[in-house]
PDB file of C-alpha atoms in Angstrom:
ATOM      1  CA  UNK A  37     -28.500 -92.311   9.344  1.00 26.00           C
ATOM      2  CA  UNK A  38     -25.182 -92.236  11.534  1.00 28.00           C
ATOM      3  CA  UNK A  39     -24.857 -93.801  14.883  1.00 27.00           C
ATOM      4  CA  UNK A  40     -22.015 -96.048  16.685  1.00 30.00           C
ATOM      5  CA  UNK A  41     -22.876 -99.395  18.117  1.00 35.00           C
ATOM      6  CA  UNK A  42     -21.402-101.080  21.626  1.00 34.00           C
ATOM      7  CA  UNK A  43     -18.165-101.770  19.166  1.00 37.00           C
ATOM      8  CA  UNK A  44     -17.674 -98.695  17.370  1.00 40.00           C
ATOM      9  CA  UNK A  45     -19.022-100.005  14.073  1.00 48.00           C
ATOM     10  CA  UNK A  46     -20.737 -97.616  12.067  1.00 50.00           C
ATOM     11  CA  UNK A  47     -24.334 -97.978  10.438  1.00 50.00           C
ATOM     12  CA  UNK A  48     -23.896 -95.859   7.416  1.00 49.00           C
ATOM     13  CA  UNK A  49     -27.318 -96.882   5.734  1.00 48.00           C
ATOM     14  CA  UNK A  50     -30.344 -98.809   6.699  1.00 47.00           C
ATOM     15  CA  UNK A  51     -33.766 -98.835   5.515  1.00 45.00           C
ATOM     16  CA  UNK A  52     -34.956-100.698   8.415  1.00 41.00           C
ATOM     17  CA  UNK A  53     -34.754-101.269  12.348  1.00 47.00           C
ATOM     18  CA  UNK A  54     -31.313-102.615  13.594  1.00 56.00           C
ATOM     19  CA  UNK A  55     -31.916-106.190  13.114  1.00 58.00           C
ATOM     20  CA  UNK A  56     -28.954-107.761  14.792  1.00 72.00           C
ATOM     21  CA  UNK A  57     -25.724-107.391  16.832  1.00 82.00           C
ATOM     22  CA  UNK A  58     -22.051-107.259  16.998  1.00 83.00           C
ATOM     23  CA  UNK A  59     -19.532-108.671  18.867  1.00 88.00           C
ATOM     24  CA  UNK A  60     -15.803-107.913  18.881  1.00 88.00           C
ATOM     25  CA  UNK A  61     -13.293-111.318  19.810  1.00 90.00           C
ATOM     26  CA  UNK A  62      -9.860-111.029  20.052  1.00 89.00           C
ATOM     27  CA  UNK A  63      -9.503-112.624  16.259  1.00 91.00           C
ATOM     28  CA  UNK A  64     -12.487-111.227  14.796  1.00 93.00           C
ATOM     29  CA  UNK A  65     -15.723-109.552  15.012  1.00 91.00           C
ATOM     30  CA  UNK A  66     -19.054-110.970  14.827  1.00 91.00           C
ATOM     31  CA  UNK A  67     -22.482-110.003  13.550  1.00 87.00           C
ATOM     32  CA  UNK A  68     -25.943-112.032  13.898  1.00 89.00           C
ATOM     33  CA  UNK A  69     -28.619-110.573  11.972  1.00 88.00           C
ATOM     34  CA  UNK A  70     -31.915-111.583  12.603  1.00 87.00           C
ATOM     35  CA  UNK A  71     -34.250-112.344   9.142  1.00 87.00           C
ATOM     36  CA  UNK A  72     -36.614-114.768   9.355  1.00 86.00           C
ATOM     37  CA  UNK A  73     -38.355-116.185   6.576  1.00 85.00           C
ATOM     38  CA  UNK A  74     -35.000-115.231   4.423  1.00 89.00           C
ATOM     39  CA  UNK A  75     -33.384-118.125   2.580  1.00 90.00           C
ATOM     40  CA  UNK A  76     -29.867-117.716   1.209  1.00 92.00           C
ATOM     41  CA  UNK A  77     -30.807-116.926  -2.374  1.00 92.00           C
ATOM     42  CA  UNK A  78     -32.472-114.125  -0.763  1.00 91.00           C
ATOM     43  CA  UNK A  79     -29.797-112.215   1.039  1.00 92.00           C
ATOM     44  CA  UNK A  80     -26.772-110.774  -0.673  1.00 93.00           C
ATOM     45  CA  UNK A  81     -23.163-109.738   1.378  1.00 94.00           C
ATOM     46  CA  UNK A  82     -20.785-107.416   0.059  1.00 93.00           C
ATOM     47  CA  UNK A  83     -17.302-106.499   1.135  1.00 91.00           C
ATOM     48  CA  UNK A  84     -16.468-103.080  -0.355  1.00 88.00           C
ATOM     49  CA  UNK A  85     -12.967-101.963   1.183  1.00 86.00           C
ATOM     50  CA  UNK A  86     -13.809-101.650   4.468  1.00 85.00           C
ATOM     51  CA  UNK A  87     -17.551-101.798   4.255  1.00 87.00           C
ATOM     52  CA  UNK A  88     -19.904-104.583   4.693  1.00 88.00           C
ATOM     53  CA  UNK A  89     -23.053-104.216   2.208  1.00 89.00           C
ATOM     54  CA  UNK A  90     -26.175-106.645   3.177  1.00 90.00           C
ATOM     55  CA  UNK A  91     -29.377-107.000   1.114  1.00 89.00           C
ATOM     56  CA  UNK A  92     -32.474-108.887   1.371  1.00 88.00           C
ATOM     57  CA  UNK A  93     -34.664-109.340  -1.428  1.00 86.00           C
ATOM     58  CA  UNK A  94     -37.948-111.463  -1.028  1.00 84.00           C
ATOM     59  CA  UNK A  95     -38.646-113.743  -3.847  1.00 82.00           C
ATOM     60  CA  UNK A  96     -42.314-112.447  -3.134  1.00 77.00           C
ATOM     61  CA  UNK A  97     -42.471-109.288  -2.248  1.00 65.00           C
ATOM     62  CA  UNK A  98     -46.156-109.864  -0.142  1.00 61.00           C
ATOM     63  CA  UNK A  99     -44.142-111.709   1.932  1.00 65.00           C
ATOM     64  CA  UNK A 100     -41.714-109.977   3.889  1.00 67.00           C
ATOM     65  CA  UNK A 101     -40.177-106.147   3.334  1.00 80.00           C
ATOM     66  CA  UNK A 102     -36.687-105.963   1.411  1.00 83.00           C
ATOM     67  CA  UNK A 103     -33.802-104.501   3.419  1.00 83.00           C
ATOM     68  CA  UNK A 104     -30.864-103.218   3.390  1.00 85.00           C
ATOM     69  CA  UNK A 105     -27.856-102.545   6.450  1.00 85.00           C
ATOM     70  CA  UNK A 106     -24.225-101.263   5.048  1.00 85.00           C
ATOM     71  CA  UNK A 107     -21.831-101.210   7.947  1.00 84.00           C
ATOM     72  CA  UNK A 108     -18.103 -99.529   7.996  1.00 85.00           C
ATOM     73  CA  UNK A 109     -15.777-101.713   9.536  1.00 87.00           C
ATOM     74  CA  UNK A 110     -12.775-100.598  11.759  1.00 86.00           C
ATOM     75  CA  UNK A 111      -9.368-100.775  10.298  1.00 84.00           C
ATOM     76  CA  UNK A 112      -8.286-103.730  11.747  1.00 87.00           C
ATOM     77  CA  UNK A 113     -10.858-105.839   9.789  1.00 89.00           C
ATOM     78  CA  UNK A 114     -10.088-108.255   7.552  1.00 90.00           C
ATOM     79  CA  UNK A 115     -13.068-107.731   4.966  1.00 89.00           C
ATOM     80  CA  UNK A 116     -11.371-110.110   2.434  1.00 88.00           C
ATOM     81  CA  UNK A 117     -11.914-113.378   4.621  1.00 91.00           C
ATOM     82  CA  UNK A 118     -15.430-112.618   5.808  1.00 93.00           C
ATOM     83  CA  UNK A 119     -17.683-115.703   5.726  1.00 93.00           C
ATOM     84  CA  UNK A 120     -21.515-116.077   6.995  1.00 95.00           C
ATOM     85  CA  UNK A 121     -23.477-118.564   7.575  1.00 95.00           C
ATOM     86  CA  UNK A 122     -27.598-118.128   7.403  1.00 95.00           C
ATOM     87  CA  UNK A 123     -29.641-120.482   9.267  1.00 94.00           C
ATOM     88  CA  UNK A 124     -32.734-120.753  11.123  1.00 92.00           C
ATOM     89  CA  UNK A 125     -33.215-116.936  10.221  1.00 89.00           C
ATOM     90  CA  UNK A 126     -30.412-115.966  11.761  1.00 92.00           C
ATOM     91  CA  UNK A 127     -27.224-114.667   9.555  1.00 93.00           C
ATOM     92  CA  UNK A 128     -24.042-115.174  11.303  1.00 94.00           C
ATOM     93  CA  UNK A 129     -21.137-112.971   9.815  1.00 94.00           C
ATOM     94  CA  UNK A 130     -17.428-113.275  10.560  1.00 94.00           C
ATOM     95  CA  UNK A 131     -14.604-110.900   9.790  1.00 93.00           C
ATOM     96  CA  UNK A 132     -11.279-111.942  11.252  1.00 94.00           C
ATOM     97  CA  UNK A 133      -9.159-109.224  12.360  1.00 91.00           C
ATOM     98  CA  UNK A 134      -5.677-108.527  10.668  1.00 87.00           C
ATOM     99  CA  UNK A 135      -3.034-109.377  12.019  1.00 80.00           C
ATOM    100  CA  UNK A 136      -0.630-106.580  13.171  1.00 72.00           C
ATOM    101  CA  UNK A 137       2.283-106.312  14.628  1.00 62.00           C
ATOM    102  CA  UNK A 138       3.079-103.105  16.685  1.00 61.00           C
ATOM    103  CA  UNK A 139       6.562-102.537  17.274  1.00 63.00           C
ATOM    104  CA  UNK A 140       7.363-101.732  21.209  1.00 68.00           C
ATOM    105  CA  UNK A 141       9.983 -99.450  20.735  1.00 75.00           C
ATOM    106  CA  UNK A 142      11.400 -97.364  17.458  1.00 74.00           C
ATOM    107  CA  UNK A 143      14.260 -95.070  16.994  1.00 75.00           C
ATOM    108  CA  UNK A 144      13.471 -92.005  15.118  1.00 82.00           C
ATOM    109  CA  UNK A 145      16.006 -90.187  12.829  1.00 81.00           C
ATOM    110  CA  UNK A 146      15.920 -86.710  12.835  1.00 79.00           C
ATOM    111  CA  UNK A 147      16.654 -84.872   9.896  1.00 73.00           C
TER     112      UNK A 147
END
């Protein structure tokens, strides 16, 4: 399954509904992901280059369904300082963005 959301992030793979949403900020991007019923030992988050991997697994599984969202992340994420928070159901994911510096003007040599 392939589609873009309001920030250009791709859903590569997802065995369920879209559960959340992002957000792009000048310094990062933002993702809430709604799971109730999920505690923390029950949701895994994976950086893989520029992919972010998330996994639920129920403790139980009569409980709730297991899922699974893997997202690919523009190019001006910085997937190696992502840090969530999960609470009240809700998983709150932060990638900053890197920081780079585009020069105004560059001379060119021509061979």
């Amino acid at each position: 399954m392939y589609y873009t959301t309001s920030t250009s992030l791709d859903l590569i793979n997802s065995d369920s509904k879209e559960y959340g949403h992002w957000k792009e900020y000048d310094d990062k991007y933002a993702f809430e992901l709604d799971i109730p019923g999920f505690s923390k030992e029950e949701v895994e988050l994976k950086c893989r280059g520029s992919y972010i991997l998330i996994n639920g697994k129920p403790k139980e599984s009569n409980k709730r369904s297991k899922f699974e969202v893997t997202y690919k992340m523009p190019s001006t994420a910085n997937t190696l300082k992502t840090f969530a928070s999960l609470e009240n159901g809700v998983l709150n994911v932060f990638i900053p963005k890197r920081d780079i510096e585009i020069p105004k003007e560059i001379s060119v040599k021509i061979a």
